[in-house]
CSV table of N, CA and C in Angstrom, one decimal:
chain,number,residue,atom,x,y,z
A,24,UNK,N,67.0,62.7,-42.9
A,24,UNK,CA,65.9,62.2,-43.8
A,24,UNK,C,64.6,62.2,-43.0
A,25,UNK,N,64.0,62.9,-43.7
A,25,UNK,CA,62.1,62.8,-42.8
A,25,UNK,C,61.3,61.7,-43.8
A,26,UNK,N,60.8,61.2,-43.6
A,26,UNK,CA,59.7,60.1,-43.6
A,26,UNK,C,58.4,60.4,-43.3
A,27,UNK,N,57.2,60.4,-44.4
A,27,UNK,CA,55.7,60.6,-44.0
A,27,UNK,C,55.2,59.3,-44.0
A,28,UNK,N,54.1,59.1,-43.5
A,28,UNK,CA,53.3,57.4,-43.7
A,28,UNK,C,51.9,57.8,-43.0
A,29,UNK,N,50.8,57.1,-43.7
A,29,UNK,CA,49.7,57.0,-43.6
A,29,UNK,C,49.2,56.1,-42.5
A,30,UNK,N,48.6,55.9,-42.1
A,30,UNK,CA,47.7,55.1,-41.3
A,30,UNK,C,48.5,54.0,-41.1
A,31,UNK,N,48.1,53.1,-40.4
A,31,UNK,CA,48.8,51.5,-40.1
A,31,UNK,C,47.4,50.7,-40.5
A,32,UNK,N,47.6,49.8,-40.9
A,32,UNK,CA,48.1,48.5,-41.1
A,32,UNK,C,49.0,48.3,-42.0
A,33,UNK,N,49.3,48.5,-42.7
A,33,UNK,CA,50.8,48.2,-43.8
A,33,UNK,C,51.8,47.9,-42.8
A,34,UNK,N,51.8,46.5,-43.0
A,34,UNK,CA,53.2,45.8,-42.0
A,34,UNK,C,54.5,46.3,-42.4
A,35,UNK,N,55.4,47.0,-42.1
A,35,UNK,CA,56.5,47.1,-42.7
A,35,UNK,C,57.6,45.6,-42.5
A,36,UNK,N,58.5,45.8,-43.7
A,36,UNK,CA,59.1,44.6,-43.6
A,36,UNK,C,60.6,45.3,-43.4
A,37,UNK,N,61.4,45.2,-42.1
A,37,UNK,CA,62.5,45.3,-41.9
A,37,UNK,C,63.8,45.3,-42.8
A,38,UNK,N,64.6,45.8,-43.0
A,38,UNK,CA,65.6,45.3,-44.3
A,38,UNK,C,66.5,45.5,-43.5
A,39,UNK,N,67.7,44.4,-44.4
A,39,UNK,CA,68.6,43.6,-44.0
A,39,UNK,C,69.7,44.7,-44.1
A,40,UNK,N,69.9,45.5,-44.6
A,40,UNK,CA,70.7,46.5,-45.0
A,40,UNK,C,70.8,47.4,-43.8
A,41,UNK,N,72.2,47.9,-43.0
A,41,UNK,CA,72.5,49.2,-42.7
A,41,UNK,C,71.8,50.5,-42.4
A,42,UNK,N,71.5,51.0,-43.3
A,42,UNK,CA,71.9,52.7,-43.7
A,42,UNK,C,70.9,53.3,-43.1
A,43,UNK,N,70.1,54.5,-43.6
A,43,UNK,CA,68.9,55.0,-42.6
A,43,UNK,C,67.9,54.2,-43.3
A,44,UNK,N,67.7,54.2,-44.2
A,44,UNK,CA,66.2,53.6,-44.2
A,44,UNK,C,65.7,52.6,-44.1
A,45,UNK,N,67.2,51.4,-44.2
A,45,UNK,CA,67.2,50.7,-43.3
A,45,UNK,C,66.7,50.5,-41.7
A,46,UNK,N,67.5,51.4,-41.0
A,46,UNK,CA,66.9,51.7,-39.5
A,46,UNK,C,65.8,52.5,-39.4
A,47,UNK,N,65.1,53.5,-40.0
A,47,UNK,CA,63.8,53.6,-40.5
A,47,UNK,C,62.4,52.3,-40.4
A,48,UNK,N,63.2,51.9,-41.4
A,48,UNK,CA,62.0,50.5,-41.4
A,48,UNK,C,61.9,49.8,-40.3
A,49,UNK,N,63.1,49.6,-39.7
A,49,UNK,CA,63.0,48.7,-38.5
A,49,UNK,C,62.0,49.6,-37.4
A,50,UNK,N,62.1,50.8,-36.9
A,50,UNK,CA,61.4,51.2,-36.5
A,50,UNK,C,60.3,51.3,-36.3
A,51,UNK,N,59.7,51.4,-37.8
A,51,UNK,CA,58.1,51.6,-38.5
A,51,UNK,C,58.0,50.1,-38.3
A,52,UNK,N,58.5,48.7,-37.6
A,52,UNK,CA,58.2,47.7,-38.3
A,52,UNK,C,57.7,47.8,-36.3
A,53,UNK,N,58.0,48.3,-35.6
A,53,UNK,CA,58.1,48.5,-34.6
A,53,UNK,C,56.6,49.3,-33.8
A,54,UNK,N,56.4,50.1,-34.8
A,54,UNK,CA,55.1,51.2,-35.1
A,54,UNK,C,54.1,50.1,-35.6
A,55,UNK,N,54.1,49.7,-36.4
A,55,UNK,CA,53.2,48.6,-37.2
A,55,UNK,C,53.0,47.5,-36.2
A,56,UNK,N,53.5,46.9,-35.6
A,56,UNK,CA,53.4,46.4,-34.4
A,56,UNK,C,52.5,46.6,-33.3
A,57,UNK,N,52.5,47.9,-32.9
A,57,UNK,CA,51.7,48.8,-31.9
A,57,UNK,C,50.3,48.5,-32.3
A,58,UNK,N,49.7,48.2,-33.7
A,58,UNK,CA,48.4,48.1,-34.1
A,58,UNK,C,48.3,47.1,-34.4
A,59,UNK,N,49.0,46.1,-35.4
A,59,UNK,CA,48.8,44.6,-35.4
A,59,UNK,C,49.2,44.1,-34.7
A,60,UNK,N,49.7,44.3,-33.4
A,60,UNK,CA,50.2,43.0,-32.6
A,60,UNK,C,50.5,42.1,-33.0
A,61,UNK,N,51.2,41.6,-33.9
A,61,UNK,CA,52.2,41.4,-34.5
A,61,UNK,C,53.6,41.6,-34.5
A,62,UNK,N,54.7,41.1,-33.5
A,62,UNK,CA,55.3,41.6,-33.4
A,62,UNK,C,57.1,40.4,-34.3
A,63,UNK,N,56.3,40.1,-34.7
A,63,UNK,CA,56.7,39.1,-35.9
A,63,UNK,C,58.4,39.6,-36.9
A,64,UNK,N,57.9,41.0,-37.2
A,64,UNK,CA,58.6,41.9,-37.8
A,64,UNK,C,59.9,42.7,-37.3
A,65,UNK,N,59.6,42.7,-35.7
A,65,UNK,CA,60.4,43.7,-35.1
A,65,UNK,C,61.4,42.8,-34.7
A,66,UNK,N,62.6,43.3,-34.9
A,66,UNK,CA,63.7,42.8,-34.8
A,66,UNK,C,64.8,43.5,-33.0
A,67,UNK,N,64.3,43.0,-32.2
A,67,UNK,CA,64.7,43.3,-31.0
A,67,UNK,C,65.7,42.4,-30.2
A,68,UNK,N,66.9,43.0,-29.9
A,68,UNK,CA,67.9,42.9,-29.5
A,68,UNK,C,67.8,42.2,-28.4
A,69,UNK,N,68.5,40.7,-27.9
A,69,UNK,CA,67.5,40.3,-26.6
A,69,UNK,C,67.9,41.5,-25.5
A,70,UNK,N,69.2,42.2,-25.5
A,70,UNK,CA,69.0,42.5,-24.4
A,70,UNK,C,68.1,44.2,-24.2
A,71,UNK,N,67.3,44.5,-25.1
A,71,UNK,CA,66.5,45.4,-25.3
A,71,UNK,C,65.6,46.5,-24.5
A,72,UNK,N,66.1,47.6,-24.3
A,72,UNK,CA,65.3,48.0,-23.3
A,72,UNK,C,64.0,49.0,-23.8
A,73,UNK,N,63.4,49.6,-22.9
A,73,UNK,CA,62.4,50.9,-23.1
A,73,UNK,C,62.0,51.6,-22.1
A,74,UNK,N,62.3,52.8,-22.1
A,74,UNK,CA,61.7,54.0,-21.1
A,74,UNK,C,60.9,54.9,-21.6
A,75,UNK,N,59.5,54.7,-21.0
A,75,UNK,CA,58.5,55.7,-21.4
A,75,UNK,C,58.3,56.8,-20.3
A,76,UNK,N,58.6,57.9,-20.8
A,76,UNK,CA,57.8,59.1,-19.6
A,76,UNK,C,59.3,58.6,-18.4
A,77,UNK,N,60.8,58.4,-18.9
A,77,UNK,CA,60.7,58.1,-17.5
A,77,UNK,C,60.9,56.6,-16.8
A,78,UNK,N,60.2,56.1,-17.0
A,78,UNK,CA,59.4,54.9,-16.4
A,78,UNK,C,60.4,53.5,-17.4
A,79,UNK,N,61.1,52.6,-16.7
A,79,UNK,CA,61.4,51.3,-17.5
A,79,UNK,C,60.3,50.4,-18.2
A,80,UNK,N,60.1,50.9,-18.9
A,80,UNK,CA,58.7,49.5,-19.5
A,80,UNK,C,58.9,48.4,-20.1
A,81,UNK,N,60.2,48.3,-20.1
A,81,UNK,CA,60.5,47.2,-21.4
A,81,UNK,C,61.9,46.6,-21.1
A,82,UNK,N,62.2,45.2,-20.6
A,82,UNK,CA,63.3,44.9,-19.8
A,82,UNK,C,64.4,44.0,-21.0
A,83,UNK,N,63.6,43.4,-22.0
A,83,UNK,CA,64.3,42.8,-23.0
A,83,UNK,C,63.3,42.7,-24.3
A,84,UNK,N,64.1,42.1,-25.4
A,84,UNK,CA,63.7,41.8,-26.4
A,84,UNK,C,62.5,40.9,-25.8
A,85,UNK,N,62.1,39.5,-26.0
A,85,UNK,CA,61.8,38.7,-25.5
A,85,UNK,C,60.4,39.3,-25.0
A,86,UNK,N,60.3,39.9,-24.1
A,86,UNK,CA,59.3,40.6,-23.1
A,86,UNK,C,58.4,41.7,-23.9
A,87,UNK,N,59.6,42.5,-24.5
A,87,UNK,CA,58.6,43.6,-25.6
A,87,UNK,C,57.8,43.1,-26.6
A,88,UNK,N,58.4,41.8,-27.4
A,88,UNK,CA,57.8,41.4,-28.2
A,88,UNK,C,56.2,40.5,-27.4
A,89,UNK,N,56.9,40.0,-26.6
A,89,UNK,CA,55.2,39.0,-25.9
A,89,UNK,C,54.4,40.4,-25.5
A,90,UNK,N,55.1,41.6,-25.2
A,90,UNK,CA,53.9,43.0,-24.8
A,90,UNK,C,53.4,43.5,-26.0
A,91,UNK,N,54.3,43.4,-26.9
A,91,UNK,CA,53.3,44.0,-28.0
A,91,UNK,C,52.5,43.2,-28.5
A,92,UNK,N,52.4,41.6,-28.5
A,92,UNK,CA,51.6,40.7,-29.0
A,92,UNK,C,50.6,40.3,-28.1
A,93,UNK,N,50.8,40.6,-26.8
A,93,UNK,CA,49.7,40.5,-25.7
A,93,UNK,C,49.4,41.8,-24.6
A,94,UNK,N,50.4,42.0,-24.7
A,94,UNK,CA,49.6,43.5,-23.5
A,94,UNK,C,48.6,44.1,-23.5
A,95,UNK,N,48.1,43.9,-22.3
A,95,UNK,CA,46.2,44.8,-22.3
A,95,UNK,C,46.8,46.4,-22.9
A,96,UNK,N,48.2,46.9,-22.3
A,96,UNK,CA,48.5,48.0,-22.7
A,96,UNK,C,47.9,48.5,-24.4
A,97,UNK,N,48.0,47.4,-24.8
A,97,UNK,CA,48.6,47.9,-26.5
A,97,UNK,C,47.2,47.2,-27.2
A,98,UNK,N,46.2,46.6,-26.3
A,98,UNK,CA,44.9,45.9,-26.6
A,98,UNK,C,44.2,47.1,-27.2
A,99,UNK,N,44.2,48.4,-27.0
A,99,UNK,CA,43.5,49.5,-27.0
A,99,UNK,C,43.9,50.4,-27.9
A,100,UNK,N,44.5,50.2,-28.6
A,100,UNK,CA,45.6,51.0,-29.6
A,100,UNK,C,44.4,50.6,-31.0
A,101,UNK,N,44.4,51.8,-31.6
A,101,UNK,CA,43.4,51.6,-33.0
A,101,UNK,C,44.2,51.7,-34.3
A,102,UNK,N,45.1,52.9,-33.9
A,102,UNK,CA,45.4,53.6,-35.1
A,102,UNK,C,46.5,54.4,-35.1
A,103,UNK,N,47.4,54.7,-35.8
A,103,UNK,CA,48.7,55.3,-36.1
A,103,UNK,C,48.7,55.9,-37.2
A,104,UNK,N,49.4,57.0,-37.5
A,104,UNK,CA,49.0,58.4,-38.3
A,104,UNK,C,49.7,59.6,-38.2
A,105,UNK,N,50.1,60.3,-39.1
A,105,UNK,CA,51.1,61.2,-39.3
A,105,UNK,C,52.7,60.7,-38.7
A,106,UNK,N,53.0,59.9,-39.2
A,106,UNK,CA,54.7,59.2,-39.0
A,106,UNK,C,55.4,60.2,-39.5
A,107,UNK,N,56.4,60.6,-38.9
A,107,UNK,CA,57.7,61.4,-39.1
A,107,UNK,C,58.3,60.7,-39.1
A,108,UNK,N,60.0,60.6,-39.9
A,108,UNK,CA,61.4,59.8,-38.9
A,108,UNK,C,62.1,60.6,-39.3
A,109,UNK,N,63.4,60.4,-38.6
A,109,UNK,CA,64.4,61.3,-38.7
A,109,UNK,C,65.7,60.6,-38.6
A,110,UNK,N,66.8,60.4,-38.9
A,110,UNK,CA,67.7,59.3,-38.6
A,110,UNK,C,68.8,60.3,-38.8
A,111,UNK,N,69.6,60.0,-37.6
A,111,UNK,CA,71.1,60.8,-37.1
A,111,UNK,C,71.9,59.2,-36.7
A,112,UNK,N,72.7,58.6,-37.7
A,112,UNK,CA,73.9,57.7,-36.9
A,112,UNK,C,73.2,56.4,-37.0
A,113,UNK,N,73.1,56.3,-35.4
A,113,UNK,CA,72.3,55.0,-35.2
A,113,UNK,C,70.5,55.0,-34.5
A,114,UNK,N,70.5,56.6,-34.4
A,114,UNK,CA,69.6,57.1,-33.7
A,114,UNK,C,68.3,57.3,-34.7
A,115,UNK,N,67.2,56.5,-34.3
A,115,UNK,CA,66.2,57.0,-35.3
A,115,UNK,C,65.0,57.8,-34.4
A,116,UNK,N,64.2,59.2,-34.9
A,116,UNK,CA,63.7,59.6,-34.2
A,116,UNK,C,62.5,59.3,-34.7
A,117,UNK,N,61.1,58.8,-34.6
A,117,UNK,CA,59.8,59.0,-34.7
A,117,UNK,C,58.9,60.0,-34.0
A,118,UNK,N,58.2,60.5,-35.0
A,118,UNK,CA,57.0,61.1,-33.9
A,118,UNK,C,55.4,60.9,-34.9
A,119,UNK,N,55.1,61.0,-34.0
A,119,UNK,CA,53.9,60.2,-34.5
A,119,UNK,C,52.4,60.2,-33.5
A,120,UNK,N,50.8,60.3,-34.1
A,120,UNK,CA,49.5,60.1,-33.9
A,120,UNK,C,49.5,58.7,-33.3
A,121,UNK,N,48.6,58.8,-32.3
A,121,UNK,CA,48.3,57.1,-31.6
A,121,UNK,C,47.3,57.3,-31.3
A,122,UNK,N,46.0,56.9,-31.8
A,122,UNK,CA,44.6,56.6,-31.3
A,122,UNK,C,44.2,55.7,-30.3
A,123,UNK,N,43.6,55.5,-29.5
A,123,UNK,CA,43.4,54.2,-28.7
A,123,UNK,C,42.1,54.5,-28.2
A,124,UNK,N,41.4,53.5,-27.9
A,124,UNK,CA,40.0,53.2,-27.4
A,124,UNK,C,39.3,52.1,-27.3
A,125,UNK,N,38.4,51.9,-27.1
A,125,UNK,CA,37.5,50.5,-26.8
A,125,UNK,C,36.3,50.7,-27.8
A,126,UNK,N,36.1,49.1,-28.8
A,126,UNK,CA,34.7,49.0,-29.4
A,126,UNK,C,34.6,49.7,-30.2
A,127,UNK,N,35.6,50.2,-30.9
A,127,UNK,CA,35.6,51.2,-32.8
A,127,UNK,C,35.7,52.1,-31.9
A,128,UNK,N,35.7,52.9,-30.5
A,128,UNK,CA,35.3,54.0,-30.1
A,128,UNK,C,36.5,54.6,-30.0
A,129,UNK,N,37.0,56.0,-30.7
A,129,UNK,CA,38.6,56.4,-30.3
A,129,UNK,C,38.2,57.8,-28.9
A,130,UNK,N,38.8,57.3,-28.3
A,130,UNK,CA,38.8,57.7,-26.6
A,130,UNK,C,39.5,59.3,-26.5
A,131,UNK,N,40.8,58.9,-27.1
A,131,UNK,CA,41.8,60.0,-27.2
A,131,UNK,C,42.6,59.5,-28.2
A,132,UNK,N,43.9,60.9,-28.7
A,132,UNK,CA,44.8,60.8,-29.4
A,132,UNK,C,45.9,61.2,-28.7
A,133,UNK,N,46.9,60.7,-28.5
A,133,UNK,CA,48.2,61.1,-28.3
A,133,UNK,C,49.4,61.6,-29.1
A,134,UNK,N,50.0,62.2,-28.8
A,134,UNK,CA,51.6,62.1,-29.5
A,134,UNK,C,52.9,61.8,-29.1
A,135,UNK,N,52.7,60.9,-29.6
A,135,UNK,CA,54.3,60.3,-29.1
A,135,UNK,C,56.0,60.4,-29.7
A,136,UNK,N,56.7,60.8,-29.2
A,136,UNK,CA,57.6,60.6,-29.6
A,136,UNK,C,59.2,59.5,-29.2
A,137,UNK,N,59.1,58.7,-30.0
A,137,UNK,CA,59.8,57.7,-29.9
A,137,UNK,C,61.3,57.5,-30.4
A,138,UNK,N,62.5,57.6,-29.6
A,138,UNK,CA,64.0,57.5,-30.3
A,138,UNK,C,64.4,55.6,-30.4
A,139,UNK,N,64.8,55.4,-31.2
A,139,UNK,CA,65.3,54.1,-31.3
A,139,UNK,C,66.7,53.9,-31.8
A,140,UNK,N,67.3,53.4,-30.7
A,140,UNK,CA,68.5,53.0,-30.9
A,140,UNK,C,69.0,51.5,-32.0
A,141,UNK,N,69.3,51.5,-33.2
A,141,UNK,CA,69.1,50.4,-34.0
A,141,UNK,C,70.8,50.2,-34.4
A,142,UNK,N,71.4,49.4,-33.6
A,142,UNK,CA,72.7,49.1,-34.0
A,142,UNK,C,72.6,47.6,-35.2
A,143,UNK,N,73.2,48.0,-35.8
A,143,UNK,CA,73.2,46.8,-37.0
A,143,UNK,C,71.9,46.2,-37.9
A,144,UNK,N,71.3,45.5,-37.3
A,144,UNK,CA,69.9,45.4,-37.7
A,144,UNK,C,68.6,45.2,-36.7
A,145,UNK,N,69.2,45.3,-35.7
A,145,UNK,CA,68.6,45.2,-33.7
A,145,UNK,C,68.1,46.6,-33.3
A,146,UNK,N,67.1,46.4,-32.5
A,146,UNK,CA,66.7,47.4,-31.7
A,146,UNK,C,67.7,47.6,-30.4
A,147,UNK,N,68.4,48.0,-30.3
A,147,UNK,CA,69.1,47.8,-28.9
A,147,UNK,C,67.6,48.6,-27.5
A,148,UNK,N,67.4,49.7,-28.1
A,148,UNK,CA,66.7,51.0,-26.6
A,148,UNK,C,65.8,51.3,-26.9
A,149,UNK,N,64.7,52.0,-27.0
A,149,UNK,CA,63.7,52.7,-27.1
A,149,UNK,C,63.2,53.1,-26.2
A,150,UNK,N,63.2,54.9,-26.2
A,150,UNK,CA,62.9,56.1,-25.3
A,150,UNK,C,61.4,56.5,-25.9
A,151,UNK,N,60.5,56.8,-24.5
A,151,UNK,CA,59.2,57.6,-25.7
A,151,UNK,C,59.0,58.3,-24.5
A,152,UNK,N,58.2,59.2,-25.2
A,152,UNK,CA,57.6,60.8,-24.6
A,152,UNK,C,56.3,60.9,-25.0
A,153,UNK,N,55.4,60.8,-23.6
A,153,UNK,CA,53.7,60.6,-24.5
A,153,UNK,C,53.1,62.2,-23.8
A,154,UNK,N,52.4,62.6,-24.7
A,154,UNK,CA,51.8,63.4,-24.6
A,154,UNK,C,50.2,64.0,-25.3
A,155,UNK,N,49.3,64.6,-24.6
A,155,UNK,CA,48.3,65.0,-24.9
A,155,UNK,C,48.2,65.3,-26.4
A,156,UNK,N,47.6,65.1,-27.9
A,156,UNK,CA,47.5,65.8,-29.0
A,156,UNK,C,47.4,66.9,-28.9
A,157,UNK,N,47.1,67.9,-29.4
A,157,UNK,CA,47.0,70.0,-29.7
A,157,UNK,C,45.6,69.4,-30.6
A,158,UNK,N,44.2,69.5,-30.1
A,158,UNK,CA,43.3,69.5,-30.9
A,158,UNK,C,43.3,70.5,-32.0
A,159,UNK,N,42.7,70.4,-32.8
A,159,UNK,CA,42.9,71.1,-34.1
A,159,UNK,C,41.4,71.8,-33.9
């Protein structure tokens, strides 16, 4: 199943249910996050991890949630835009626009691609791959 979505702010609200669009949502509730810091919505497993590029960035639930609610990381973040998802099992794939900058000013765009491991109603993992946009 592919998934389109507009812009962020629309908080997604997590659902209690299974299936893919279930883990879907949890994801986007995850994405929605990244811009409202807010991390209210996201449903993370304590023992939760995240590897960007590689790199451990994210050691538990607990930690991700206070980073997306306070990290200078994610202070800079404007805007989210052209959402894909993709869901195989328990695996949900994202890929997706990320704006970020200082003072209304958008700096650059990235693309990221983000897998999320969503057992039951939990985020267990989250892998991302950040890379430069393809200017148009």
């Amino acid at each position: 199943m592919v998934l389109a979505a507009a812009a962020v702010p629309a908080v997604a609200t997590a659902a209690s249910a299974t299936g893919p669009d279930a883990r879907e949502a949890i994801a986007q509730a995850y994405i929605d996050a990244l811009v409202t810091h807010d991390a209210s919505a996201v449903p993370f497993a304590d023992d939760c991890t995240r590897v960007e590029d590689g790199l451990p960035t994210g050691f538990s639930g607990p930690q991700l949630t206070h980073d997306l609610e306070h990290g200078p990381q994610y202070s800079v973040i404007q805007a989210v835009h052209d959402v894909r998802m993709s869901t195989s099992g328990d695996t949900v794939t994202a890929r997706y626009l990320l704006d970020s900058g200082f003072g209304g000013s958008r700096l650059i765009t990235v693309d990221i691609t983000e897998t999320f491991v969503v057992t039951g109603d939990r985020i267990h993992r989250i892998e991302a791959t950040i890379l430069p946009a393809a200017r148009s």
